[in-house]
Short mmCIF file of C-alpha atoms in Angstrom, two decimals:
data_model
loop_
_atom_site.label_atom_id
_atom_site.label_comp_id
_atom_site.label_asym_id
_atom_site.label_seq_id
_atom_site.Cartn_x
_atom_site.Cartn_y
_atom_site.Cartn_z
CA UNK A 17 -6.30 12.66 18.17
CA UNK A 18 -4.87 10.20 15.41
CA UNK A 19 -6.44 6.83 15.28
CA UNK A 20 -4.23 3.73 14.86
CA UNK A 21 -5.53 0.13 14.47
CA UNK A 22 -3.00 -2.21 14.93
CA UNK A 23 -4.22 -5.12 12.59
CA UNK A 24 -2.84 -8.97 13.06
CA UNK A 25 -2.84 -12.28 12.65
CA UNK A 26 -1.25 -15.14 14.99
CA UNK A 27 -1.09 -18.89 15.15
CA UNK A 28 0.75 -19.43 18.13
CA UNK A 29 1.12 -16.12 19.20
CA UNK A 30 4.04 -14.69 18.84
CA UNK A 31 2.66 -12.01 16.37
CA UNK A 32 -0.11 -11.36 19.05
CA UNK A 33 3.14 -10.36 21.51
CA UNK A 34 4.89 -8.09 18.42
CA UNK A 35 1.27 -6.34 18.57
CA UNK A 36 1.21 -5.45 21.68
CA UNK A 37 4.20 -4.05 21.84
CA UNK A 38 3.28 -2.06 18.88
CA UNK A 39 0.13 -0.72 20.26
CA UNK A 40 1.95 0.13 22.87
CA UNK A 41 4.50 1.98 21.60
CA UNK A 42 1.44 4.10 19.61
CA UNK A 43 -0.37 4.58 22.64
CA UNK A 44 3.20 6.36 24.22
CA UNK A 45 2.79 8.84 21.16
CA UNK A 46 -0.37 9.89 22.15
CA UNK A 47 -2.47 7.82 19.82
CA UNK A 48 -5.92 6.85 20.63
CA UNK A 49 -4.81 2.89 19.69
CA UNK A 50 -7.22 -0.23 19.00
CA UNK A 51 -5.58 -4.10 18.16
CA UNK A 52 -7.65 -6.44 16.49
CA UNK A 53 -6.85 -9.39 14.48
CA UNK A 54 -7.96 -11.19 11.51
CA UNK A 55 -10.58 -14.06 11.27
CA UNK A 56 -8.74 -17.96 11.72
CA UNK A 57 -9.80 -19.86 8.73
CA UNK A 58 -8.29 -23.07 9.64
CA UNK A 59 -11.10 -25.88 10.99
CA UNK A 60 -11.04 -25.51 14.85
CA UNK A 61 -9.91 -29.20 15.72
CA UNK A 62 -7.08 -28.12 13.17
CA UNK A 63 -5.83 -25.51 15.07
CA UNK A 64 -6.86 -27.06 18.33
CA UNK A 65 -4.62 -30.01 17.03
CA UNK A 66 -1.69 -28.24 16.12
CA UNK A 67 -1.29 -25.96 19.43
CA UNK A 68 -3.03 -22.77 17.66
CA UNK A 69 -3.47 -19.93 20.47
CA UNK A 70 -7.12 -19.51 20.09
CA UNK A 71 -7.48 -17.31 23.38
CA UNK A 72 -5.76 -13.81 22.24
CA UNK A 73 -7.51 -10.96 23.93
CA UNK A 74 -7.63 -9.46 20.98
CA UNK A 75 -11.47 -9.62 18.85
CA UNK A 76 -11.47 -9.76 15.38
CA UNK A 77 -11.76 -7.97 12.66
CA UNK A 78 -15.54 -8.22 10.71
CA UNK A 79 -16.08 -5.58 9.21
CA UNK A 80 -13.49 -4.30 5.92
CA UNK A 81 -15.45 -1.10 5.89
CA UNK A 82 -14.14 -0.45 9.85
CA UNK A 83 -10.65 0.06 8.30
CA UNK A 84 -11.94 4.21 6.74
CA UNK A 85 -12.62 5.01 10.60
CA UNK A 86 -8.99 4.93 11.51
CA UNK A 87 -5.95 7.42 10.39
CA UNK A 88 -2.99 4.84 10.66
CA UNK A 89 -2.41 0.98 10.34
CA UNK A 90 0.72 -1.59 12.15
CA UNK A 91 -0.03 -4.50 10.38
CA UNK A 92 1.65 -7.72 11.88
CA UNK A 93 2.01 -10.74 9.36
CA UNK A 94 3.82 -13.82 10.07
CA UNK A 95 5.26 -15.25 7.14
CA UNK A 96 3.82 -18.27 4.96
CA UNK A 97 6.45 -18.66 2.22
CA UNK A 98 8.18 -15.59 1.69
CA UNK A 99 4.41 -13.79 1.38
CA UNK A 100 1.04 -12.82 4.16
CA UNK A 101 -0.52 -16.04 5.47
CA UNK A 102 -4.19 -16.59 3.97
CA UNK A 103 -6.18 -15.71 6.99
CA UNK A 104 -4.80 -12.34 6.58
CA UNK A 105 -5.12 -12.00 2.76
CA UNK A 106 -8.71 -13.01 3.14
CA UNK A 107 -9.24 -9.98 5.15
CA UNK A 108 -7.43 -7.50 2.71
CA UNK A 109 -9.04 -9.23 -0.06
CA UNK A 110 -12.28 -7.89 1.13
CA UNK A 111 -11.49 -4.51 1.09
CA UNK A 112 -12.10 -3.38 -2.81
CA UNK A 113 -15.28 -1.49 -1.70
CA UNK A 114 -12.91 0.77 0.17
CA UNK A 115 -10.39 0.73 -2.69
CA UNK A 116 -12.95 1.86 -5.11
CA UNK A 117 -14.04 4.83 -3.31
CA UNK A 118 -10.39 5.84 -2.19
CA UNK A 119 -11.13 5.49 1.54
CA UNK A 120 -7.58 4.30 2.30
CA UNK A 121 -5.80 7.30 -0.04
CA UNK A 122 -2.94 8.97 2.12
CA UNK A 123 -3.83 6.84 5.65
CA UNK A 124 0.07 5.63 7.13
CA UNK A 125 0.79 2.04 7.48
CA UNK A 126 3.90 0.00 8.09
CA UNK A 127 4.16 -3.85 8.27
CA UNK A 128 6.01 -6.18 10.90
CA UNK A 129 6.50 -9.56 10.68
CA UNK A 130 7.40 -13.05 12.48
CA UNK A 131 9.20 -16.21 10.61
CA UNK A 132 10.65 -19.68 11.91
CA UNK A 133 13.82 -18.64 10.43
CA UNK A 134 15.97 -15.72 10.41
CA UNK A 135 15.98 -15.83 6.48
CA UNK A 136 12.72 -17.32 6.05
CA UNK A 137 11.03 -14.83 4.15
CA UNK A 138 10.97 -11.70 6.26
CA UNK A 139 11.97 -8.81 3.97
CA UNK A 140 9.72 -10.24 1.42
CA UNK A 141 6.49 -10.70 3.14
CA UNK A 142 7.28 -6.80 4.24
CA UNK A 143 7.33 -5.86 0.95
CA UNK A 144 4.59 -8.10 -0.61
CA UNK A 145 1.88 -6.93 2.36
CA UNK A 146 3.03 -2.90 1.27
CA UNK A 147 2.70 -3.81 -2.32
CA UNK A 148 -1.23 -4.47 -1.53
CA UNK A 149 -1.14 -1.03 0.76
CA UNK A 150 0.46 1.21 -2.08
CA UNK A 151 -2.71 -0.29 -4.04
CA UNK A 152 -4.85 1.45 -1.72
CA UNK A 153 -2.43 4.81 -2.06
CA UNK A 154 -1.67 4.65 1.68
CA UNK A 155 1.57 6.17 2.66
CA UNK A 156 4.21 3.68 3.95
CA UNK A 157 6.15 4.12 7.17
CA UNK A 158 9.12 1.91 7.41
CA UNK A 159 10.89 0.90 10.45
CA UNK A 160 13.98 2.22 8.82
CA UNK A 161 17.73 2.79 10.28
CA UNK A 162 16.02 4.99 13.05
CA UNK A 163 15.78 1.67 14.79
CA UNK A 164 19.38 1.68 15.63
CA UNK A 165 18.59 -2.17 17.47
CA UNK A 166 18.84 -3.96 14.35
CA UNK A 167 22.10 -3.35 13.43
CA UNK A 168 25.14 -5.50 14.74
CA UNK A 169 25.80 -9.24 14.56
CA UNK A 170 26.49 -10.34 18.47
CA UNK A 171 23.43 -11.77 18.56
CA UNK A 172 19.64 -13.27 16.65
CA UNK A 173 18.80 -9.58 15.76
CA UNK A 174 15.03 -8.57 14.58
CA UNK A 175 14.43 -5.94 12.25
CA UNK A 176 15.29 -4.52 8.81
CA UNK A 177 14.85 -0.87 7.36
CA UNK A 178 11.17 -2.03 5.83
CA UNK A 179 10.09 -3.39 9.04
CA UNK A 180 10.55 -5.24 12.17
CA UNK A 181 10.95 -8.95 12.68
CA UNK A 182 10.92 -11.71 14.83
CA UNK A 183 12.55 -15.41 14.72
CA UNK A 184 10.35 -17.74 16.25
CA UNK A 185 12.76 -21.29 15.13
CA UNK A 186 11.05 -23.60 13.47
CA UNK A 187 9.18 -25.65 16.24
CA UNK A 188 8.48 -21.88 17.77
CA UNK A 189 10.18 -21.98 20.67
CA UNK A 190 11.68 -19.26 20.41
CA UNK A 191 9.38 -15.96 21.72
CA UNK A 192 9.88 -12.35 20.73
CA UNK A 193 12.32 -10.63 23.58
CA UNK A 194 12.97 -7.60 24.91
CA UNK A 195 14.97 -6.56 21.63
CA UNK A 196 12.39 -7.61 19.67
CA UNK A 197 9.49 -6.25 21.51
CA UNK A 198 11.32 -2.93 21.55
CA UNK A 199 11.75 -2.93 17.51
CA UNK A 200 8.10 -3.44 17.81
CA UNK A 201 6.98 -0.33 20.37
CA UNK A 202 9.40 1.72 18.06
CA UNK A 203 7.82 0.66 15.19
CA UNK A 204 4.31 1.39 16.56
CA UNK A 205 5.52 5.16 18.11
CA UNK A 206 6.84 6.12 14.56
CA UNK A 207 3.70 4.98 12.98
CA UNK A 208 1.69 7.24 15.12
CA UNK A 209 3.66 10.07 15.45
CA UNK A 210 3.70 10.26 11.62
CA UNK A 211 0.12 9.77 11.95
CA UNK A 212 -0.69 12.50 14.37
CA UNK A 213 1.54 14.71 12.37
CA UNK A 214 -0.96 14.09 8.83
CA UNK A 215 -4.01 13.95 10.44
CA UNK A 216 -3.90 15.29 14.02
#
């Protein structure tokens, strides 16, 4: 059975929500599915000032090395200025022991992400995150025009071929919904049926 790690950060959680969705949507493919998330590095009355979610179920992440035990990767990045937020380069940042040895080489991975605007960066902190993936030769796995929910303009609309997205506004009040949380079990059921397909 294929191994997927659905990999995340969240402030307020609204990635956290995209995540589940995803690992949900890998689980329905027959995926053997774990969600994790990456270390906070803001000070905790920081984040405990500013409304951070510091309660996700999910635990996180310590070990880089963990990352060679699993055959597929959702990785869910909010947005901090068109590019990955720090806590979750950190993370990625640690993994050159794994690039060195070519641990990574031919694993799938595909990227979603969240933003406070609908043009706030989302196709390019896709694309940045998969730049650092390609790096480690893994094999990307775009949401692509399979997702058929992303197209038409009647309403806020996640998604874009590289991957899905979700519009939070800027003071976040606005949560992923259904449509969104769909783009993101889609998302996470291609992932691991490629997966399953490459490595069984």
């Amino acid at each position: 059975m294929a191994k997927v790690l659905v990999l995340y950060y969240s402030s307020w959680g609204h990635m956290e929500a995209m995540a589940r969705a995803a690992a949900e949507g890998a689980r329905a493919a027959g995926a053997e599915v774990t969600v994790k998330r990456v270390a906070e590095l803001v000070p905790d009355e920081v984040a405990r000032n500013s409304g951070y979610k510091l309660d996700q179920e999910a635990p996180v992440i310590t070990d880089p090395n963990e990352l060679a035990g699993y055959d597929g990767f959702v990785f869910g990045v909010p947005t901090r200025y068109g590019n990955m937020p720090s806590q979750m380069k950190n993370f990625l940042d640690q993994t050159g022991g794994l690039w060195a040895k070519g641990a990574l080489i031919d694993k799938v991975a595909t990227v979603m992400v969240s933003t406070a605007t609908q043009h706030g960066g989302q196709e390019s902190t896709v694309l940045t995150t998969q730049v650092v993936l390609q790096h480690h030769g893994m094999l990307i796995v775009p949401l692509s025009y399979a997702y058929a929910g992303q197209s038409g303009v009647d309403r806020m609309r996640g998604g874009s071929p590289y991957g899905m997205s979700v519009a939070t506004d800027s003071d976040g009040s606005r949560w992923p919904d259904e449509e969104d949380l769909a783009g993101a079990r889609f998302q996470g059921e291609r992932l691991a049926k490629i997966a399953i397909k490459m490595h069984g």
